[in-house]
Short mmCIF file of C-alpha atoms in Angstrom, two decimals:
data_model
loop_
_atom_site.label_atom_id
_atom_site.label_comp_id
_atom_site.label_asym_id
_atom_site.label_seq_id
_atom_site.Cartn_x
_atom_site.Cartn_y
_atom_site.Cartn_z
CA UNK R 1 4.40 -21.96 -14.99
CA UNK R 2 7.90 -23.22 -14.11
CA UNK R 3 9.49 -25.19 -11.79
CA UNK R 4 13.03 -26.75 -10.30
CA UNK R 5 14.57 -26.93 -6.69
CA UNK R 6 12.53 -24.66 -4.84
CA UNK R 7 13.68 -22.64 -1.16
CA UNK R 8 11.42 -21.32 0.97
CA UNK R 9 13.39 -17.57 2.79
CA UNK R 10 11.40 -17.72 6.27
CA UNK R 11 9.35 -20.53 8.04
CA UNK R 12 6.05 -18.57 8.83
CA UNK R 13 4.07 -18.83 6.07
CA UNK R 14 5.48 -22.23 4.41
CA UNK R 15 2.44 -24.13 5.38
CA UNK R 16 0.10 -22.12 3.18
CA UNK R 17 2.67 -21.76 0.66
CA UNK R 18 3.29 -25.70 0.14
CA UNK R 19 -0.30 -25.60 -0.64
CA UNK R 20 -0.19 -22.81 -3.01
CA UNK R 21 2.10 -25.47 -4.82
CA UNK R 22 0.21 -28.27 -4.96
CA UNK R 23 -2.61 -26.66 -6.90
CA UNK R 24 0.51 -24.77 -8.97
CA UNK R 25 1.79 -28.31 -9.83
CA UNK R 26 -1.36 -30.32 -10.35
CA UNK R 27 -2.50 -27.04 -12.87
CA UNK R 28 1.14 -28.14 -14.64
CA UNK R 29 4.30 -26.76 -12.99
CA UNK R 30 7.00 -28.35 -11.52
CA UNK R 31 7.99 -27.29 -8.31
CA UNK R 32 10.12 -29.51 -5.96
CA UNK R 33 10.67 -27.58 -2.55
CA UNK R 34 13.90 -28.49 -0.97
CA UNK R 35 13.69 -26.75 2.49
CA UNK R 36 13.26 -23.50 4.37
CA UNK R 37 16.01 -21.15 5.21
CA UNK R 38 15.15 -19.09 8.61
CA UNK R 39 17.06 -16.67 11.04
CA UNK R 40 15.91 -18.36 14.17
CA UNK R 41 18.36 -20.61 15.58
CA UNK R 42 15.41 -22.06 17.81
CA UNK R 43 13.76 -23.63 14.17
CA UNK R 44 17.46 -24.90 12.79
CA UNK R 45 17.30 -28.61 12.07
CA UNK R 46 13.67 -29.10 12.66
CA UNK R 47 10.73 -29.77 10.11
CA UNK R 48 7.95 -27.26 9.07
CA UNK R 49 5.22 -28.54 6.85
CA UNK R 50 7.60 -31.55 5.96
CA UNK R 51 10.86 -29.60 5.02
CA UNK R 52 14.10 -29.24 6.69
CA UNK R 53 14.80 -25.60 8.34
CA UNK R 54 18.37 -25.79 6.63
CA UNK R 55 19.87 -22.89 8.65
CA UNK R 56 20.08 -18.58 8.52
CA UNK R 57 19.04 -16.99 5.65
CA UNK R 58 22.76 -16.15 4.65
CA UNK R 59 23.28 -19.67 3.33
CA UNK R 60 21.64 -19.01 0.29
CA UNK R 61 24.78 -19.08 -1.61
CA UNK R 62 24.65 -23.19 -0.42
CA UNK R 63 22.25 -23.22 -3.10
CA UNK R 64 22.97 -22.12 -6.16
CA UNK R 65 20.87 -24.09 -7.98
CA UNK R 66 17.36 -23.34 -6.27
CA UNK R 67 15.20 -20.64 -6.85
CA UNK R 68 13.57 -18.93 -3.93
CA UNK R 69 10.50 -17.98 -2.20
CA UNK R 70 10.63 -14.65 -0.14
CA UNK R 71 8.46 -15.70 2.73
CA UNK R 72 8.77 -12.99 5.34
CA UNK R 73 5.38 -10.63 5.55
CA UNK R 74 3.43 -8.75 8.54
CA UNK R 75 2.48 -5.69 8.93
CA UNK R 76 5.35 -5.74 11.69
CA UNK R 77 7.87 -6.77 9.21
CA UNK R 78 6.85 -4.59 6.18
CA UNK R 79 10.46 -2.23 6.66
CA UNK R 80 12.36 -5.20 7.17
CA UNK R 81 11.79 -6.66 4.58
CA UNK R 82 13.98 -4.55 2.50
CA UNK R 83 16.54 -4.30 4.29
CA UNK R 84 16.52 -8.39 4.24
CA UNK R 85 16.49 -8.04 0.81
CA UNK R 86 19.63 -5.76 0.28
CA UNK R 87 21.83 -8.03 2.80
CA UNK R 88 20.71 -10.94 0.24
CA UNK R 89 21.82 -9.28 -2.90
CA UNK R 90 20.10 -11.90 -5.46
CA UNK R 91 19.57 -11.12 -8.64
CA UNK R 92 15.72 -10.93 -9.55
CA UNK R 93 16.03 -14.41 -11.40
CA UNK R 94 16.68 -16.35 -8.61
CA UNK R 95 13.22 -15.49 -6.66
CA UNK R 96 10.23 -17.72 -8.24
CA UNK R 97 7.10 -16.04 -8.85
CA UNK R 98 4.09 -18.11 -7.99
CA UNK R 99 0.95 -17.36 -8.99
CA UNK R 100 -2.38 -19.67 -8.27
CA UNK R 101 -4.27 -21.32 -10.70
CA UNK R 102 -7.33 -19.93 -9.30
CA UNK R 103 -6.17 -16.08 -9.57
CA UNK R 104 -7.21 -14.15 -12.71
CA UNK R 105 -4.04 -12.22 -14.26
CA UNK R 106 -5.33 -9.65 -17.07
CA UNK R 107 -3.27 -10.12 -20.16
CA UNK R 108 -2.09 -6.59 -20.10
CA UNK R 109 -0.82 -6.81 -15.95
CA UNK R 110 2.52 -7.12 -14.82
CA UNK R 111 3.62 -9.23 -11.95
CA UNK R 112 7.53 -8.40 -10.77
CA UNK R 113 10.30 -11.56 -9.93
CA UNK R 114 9.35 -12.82 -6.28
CA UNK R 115 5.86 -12.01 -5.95
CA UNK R 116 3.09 -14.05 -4.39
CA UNK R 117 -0.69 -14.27 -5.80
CA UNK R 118 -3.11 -16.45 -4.06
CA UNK R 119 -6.21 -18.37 -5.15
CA UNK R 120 -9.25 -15.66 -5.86
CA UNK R 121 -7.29 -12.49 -6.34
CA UNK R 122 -7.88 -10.67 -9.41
CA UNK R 123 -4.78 -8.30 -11.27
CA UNK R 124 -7.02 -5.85 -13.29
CA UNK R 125 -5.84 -5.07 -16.74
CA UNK R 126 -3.30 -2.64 -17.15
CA UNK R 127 -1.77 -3.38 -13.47
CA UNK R 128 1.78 -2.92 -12.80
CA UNK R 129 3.19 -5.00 -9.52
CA UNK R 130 6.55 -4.46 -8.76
CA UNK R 131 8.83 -7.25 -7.17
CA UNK R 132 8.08 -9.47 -4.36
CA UNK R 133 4.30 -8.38 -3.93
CA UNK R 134 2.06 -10.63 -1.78
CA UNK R 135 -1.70 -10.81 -2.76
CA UNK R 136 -3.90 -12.82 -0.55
CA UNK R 137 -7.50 -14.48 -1.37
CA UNK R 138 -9.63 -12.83 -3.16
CA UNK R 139 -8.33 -9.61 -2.89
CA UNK R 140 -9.28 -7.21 -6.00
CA UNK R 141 -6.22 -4.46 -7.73
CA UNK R 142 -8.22 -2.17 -10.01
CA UNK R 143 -6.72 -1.25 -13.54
CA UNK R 144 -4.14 0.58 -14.20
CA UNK R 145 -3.29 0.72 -10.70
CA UNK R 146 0.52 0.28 -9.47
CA UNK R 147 1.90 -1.81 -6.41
CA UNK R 148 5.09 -1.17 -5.68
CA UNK R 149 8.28 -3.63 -4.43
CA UNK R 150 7.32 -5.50 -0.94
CA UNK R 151 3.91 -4.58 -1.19
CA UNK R 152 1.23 -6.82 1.29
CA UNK R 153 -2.17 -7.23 0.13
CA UNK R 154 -3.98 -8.94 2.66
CA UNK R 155 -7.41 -10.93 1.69
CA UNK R 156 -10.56 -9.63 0.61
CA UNK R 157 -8.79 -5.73 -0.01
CA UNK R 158 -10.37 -4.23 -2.43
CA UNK R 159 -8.66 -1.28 -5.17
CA UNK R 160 -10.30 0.95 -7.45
CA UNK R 161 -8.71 1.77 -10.91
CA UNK R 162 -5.95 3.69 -11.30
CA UNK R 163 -4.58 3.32 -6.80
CA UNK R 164 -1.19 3.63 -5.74
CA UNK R 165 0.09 1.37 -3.38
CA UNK R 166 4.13 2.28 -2.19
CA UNK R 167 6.89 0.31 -1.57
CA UNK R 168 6.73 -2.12 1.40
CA UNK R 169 3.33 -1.23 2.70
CA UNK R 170 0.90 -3.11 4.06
CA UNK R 171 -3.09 -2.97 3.64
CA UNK R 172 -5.36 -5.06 5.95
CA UNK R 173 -7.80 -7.01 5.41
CA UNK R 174 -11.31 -6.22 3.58
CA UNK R 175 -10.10 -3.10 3.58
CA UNK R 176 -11.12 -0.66 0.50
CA UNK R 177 -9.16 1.50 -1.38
CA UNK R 178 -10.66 4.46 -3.73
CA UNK R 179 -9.95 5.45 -6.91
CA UNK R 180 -6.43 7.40 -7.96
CA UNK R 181 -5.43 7.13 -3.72
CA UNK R 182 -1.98 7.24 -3.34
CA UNK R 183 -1.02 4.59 -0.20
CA UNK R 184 2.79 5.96 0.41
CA UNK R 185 5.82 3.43 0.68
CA UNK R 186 6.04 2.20 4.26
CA UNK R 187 2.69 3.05 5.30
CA UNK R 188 0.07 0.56 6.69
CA UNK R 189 -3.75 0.37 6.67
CA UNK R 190 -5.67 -1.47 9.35
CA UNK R 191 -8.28 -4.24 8.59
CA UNK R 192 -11.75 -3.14 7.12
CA UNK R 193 -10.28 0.46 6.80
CA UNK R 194 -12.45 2.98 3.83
CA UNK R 195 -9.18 4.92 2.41
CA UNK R 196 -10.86 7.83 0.27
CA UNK R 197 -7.84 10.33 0.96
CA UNK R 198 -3.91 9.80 0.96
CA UNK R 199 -1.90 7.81 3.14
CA UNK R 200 1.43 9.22 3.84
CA UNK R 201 4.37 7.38 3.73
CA UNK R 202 5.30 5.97 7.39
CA UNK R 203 1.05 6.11 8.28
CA UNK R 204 -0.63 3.33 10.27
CA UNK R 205 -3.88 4.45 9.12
CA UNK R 206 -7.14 2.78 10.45
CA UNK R 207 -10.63 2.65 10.28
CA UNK R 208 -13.90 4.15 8.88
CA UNK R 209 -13.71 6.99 9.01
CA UNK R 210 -10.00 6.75 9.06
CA UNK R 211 -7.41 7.66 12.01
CA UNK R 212 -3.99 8.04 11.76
CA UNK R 213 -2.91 5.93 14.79
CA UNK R 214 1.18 6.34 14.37
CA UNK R 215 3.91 7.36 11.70
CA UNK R 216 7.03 5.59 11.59
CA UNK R 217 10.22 6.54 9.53
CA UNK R 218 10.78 5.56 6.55
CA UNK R 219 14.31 4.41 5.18
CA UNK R 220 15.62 6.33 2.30
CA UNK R 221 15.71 3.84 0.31
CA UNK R 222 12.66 2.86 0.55
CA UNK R 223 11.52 6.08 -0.57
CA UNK R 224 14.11 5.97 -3.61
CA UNK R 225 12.81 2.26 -4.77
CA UNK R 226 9.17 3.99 -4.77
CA UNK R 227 10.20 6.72 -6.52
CA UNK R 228 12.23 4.53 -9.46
CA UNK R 229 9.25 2.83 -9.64
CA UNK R 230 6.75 5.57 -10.42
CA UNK R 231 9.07 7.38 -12.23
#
């Protein structure tokens, strides 16, 4: 655990997230948020969960001694993300990793600058997750299995060993995920969805037994940042 000036980089989820930080301070860190830094000009100079919306995200450089928390995740959102991420250009070290006291971390995981782990979820031994990965309650990522950059886990999903889980997708809730799938970058599966086959990158995949409900394009370098990662 760490701690120091602390910047929230979108308002949505800040509520849950200043919780998250109690429990990662009382369990010994040090955290000290300073405000929240949001696009919408409607939220500028208000107060979410007692902190200061301090203005667009491209004030960052304001700040030079904070670290930050990259905030911005829905299944809506998922492609933007990145491309929020490149107009930022921070180095990995200035995004803080927080990870809940109540989540198990195998010895032998990884967890990437920027990501998110909530109370409950378990990181199998052997995981890799890549930057900027959100994993909700009590959601479950087999061993051995890889999540890559952007990556939403939403609560109570549920990964056998050895899953693939792209760049900047997003998996729904209680949804489970069989062993050695391969979830492509960009692609998202509905809530409560039984994935025994292949997403394709771009998929909005749903149900049991699954439908593909849309595709959407997927930028290039999305694909690229999945590939680097696998490679």
């Amino acid at each position: 655990m760490t701690g120091g000036p602390l910047i929230f980089l979108g308002a949505t989820a800040v509520p849950e997230l200043i919780d998250v930080l109690v429990d990662i301070n009382q369990a010994g860190g040090s955290w000290a948020p300073r405000g929240i830094l949001d696009d919408n000009p409607d939220l500028a100079g208000t107060t979410i969960a007692g902190l200061p919306v301090l203005g667009p995200l491209e004030r960052v450089a304001e700040h030079p001694d904070a670290r930050f928390v990259f905030a911005i995740g829905s299944h809506s959102t998922r492609l933007a993300r990145h491309s929020i991420l490149c107009r930022l250009d921070l180095p990995d070290d200035r995004y803080a990793t927080l990870i809940h006291p109540g989540a198990k971390v195998y010895a032998s995981a990884s967890i990437g600058a920027g990501s998110i782990i909530h109370f409950g979820a378990v990181i199998a031994n052997g995981v890799r997750l890549g930057r900027w990965v959100i994993v909700l309650w009590n959601s479950v990522i087999g061993a051995d299995s890889r999540v890559g950059d952007g990556a939403l886990i939403t609560s109570q999903v549920t990964t056998n060993s050895g899953v693939r889980i792209g760049s900047y997708s997003f998996i729904g809730s209680a949804s489970a995920i069989a062993e050695a799938v391969t979830i492509g970058p960009g692609a998202m599966v509905g809530m409560r969805s039984l994935v025994l086959r292949n997403v394709a990158s771009g998929t909005f995949q749903f149900g049991d037994p699954p439908r593909i409900l849309s595709r959407q394009e997927v930028p290039d370098g999305i694909i690229a940042n999945w590939e680097e990662f696998t490679r």
